[in-house]
C-alpha positions as a Python dict, from the first residue, in 0.01 Angstrom:
ca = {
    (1, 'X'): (0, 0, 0),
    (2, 'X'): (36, 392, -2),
    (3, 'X'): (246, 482, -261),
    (4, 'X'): (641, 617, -364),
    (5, 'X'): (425, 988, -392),
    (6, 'X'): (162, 1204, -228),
    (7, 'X'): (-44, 1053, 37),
    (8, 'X'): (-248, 1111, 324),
    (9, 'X'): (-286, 854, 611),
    (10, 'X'): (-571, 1051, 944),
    (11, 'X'): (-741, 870, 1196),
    (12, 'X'): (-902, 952, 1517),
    (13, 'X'): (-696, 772, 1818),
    (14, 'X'): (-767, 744, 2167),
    (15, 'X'): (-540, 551, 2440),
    (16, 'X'): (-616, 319, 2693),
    (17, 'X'): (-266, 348, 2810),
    (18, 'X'): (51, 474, 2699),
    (19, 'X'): (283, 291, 2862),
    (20, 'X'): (418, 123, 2571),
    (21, 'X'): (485, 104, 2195),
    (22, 'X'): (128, 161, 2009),
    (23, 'X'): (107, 86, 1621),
    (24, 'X'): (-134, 277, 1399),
    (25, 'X'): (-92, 131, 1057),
    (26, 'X'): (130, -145, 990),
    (27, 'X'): (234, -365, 666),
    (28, 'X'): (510, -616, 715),
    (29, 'X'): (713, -769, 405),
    (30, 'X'): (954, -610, 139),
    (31, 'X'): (828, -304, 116),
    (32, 'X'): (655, -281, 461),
    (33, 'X'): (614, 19, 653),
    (34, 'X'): (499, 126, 984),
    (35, 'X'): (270, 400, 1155),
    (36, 'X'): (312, 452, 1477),
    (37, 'X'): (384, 573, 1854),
    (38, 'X'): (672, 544, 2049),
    (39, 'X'): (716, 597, 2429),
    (40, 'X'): (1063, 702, 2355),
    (41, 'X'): (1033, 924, 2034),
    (42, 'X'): (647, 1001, 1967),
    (43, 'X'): (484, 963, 1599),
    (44, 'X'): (697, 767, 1353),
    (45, 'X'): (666, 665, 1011),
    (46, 'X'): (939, 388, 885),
    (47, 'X'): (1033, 37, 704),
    (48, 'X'): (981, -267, 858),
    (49, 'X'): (1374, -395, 964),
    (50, 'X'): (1469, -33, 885),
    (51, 'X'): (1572, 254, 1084),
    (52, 'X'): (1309, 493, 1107),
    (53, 'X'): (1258, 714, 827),
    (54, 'X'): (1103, 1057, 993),
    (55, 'X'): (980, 1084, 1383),
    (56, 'X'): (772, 1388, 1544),
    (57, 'X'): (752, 1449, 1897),
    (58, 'X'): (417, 1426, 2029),
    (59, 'X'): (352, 1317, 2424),
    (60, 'X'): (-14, 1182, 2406),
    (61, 'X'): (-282, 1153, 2753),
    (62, 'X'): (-499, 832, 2828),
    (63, 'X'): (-858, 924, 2758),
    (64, 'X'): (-880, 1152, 2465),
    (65, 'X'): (-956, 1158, 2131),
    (66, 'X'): (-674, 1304, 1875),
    (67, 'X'): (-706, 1370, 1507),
    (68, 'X'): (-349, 1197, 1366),
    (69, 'X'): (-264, 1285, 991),
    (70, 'X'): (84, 1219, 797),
    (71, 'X'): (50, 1393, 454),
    (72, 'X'): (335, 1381, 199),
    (73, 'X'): (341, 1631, -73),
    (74, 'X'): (607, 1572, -325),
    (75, 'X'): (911, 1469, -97),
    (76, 'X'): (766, 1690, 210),
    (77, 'X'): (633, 1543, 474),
    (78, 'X'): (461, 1659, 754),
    (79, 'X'): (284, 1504, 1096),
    (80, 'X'): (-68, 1684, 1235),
    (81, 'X'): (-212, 1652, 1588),
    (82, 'X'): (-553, 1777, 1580),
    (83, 'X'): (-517, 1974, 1304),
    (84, 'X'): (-161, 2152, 1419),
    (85, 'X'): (155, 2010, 1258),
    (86, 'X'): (399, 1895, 1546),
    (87, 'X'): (781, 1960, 1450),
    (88, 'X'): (932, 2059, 1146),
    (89, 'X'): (913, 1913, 808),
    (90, 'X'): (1041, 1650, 692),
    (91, 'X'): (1200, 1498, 376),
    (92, 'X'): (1127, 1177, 284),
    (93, 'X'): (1055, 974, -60),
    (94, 'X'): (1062, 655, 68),
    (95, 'X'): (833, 383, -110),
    (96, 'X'): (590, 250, 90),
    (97, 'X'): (487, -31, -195),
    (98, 'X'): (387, -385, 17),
    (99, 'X'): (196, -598, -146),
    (100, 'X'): (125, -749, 205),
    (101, 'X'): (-192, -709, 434),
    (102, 'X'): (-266, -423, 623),
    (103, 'X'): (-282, -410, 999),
    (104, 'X'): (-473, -155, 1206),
    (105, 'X'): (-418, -102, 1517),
    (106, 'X'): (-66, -293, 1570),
    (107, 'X'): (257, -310, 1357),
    (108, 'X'): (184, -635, 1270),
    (109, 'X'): (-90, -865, 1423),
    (110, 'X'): (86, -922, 1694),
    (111, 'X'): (366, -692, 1788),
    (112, 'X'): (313, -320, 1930),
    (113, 'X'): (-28, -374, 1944),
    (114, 'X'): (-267, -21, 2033),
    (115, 'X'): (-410, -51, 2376),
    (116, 'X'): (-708, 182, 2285),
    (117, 'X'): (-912, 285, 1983),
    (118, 'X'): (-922, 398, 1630),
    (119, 'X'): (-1168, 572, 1448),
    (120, 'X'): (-1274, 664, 1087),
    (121, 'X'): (-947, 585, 919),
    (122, 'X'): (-909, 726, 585),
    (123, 'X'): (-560, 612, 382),
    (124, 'X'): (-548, 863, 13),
    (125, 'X'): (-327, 741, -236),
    (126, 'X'): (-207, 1049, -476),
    (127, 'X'): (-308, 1285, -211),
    (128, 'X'): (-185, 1531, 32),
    (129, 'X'): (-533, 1667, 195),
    (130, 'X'): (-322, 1879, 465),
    (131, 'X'): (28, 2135, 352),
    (132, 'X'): (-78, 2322, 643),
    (133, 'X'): (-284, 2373, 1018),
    (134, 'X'): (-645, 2296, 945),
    (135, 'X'): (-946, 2243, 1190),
    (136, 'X'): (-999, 1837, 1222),
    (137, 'X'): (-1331, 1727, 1037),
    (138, 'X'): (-1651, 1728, 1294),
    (139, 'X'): (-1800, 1408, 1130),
    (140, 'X'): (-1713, 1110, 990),
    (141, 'X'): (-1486, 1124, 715),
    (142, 'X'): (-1635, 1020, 342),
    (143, 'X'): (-1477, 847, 41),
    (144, 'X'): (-1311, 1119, -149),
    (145, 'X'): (-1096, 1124, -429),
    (146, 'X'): (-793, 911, -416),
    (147, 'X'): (-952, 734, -116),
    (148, 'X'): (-771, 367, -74),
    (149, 'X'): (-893, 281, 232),
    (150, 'X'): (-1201, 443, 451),
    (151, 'X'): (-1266, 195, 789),
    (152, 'X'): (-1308, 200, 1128),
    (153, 'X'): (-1625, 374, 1130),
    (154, 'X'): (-1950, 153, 1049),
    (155, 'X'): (-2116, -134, 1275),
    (156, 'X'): (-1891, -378, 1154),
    (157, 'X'): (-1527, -475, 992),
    (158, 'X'): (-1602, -312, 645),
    (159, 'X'): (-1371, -101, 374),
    (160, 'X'): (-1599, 210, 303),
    (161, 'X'): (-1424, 320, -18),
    (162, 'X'): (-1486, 189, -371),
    (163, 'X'): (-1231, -61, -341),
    (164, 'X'): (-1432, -220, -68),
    (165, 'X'): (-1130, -436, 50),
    (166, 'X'): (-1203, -730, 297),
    (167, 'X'): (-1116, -674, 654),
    (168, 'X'): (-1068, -959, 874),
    (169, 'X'): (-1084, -913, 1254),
    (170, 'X'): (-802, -1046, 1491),
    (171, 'X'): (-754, -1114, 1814),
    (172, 'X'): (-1065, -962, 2066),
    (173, 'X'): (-1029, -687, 1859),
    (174, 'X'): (-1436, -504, 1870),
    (175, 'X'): (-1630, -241, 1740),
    (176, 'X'): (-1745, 42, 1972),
    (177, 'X'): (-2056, 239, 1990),
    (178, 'X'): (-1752, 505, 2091),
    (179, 'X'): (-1666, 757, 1892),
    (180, 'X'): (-1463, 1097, 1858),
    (181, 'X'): (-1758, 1309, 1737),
    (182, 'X'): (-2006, 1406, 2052),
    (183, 'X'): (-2334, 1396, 1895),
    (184, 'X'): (-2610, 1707, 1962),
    (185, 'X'): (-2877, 1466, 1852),
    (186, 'X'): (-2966, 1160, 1871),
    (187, 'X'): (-2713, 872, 1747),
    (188, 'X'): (-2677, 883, 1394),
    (189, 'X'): (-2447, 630, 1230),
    (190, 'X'): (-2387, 837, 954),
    (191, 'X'): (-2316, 1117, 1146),
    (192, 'X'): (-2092, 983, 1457),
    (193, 'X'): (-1973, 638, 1272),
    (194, 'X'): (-1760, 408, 1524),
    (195, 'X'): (-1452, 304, 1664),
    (196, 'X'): (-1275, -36, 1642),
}
């Protein structure tokens, strides 16, 4: 779960198509919460069974990479697209607390499922990295602290933070040797990661 205070939830995310509803992050249950796009609104964060809590507009193109972050700071929160926050801020102190699994790349593991990829995911618990336009990282994101969740970037289904939570693959979900970073060199793992 994230938390009822400060966190950070970025990813890299590139669509296949955008013709329909594309989950992020989701967690179903009491306490569940969703991360996503919507054809009709753009970024959303909100409960499961639960009117949206805050939306951003944000009108993404098949076939590029974007740096997504949601930071909340105290009861301010705020939506990035490539390092430039889209719409105003918003208040919200919702609790995001479910105990329930984790899904990347879909609301749930089956419904408004991503038709595309996602890359280096990094979910901070306690922490709001961005309060203002940055320049997205160049590499793939590291373990930092307050760092709950760090996937979506290694050869296989694997939780690169200390908490080194299991990760169990669904559907034909696959890992890619595709990535937002263009390498200069040759391929480094370390240095360009993956996408699943």
């Amino acid at each position: 779960s994230l938390s009822t205070g400060d966190f950070t939830l970025e990813f890299w995310v590139y669509f296949n198509s955008v013709s329909a509803d594309s989950g992020f992050v989701g967690c179903t249950g009491i306490g569940g919460y969703d991360f996503l796009w919507r054809t009709s609104t753009g970024l959303n964060i909100g409960r499961v069974n639960t009117a949206f809590d805050n939306t951003f507009a944000w009108s993404p193109t098949v076939g590029k990479w974007y740096h997504v972050a949601y930071c909340r700071s105290g009861t301010s929160l705020r939506a990035f697209i490539d390092g430039t926050q889209i719409g105003t801020t918003a208040t919200n102190s919702t609790a995001y607390n479910s105990a329930t699994t984790v899904v990347i790349g879909g609301s749930s593991t089956s419904d408004r499922l991503l038709n595309g990829y996602i890359s280096n995911l990094r979910m901070l618990k306690g922490t709001a990295s961005y309060t203002a336009n940055f320049t997205p990282p160049i590499a793939a994101l590291t373990a930092i602290s307050n760092t709950s969740l760090l996937t979506c970037q290694s050869n296989r289904f694997i939780d690169n933070s200390s908490n080194n939570f299991s990760i169990t693959r669904n559907g034909d979900t696959s890992i890619q040797p595709f990535s937002p970073f263009a390498p200069t060199d040759a391929y480094s793992t370390a240095n360009v990661g993956g996408s699943v």
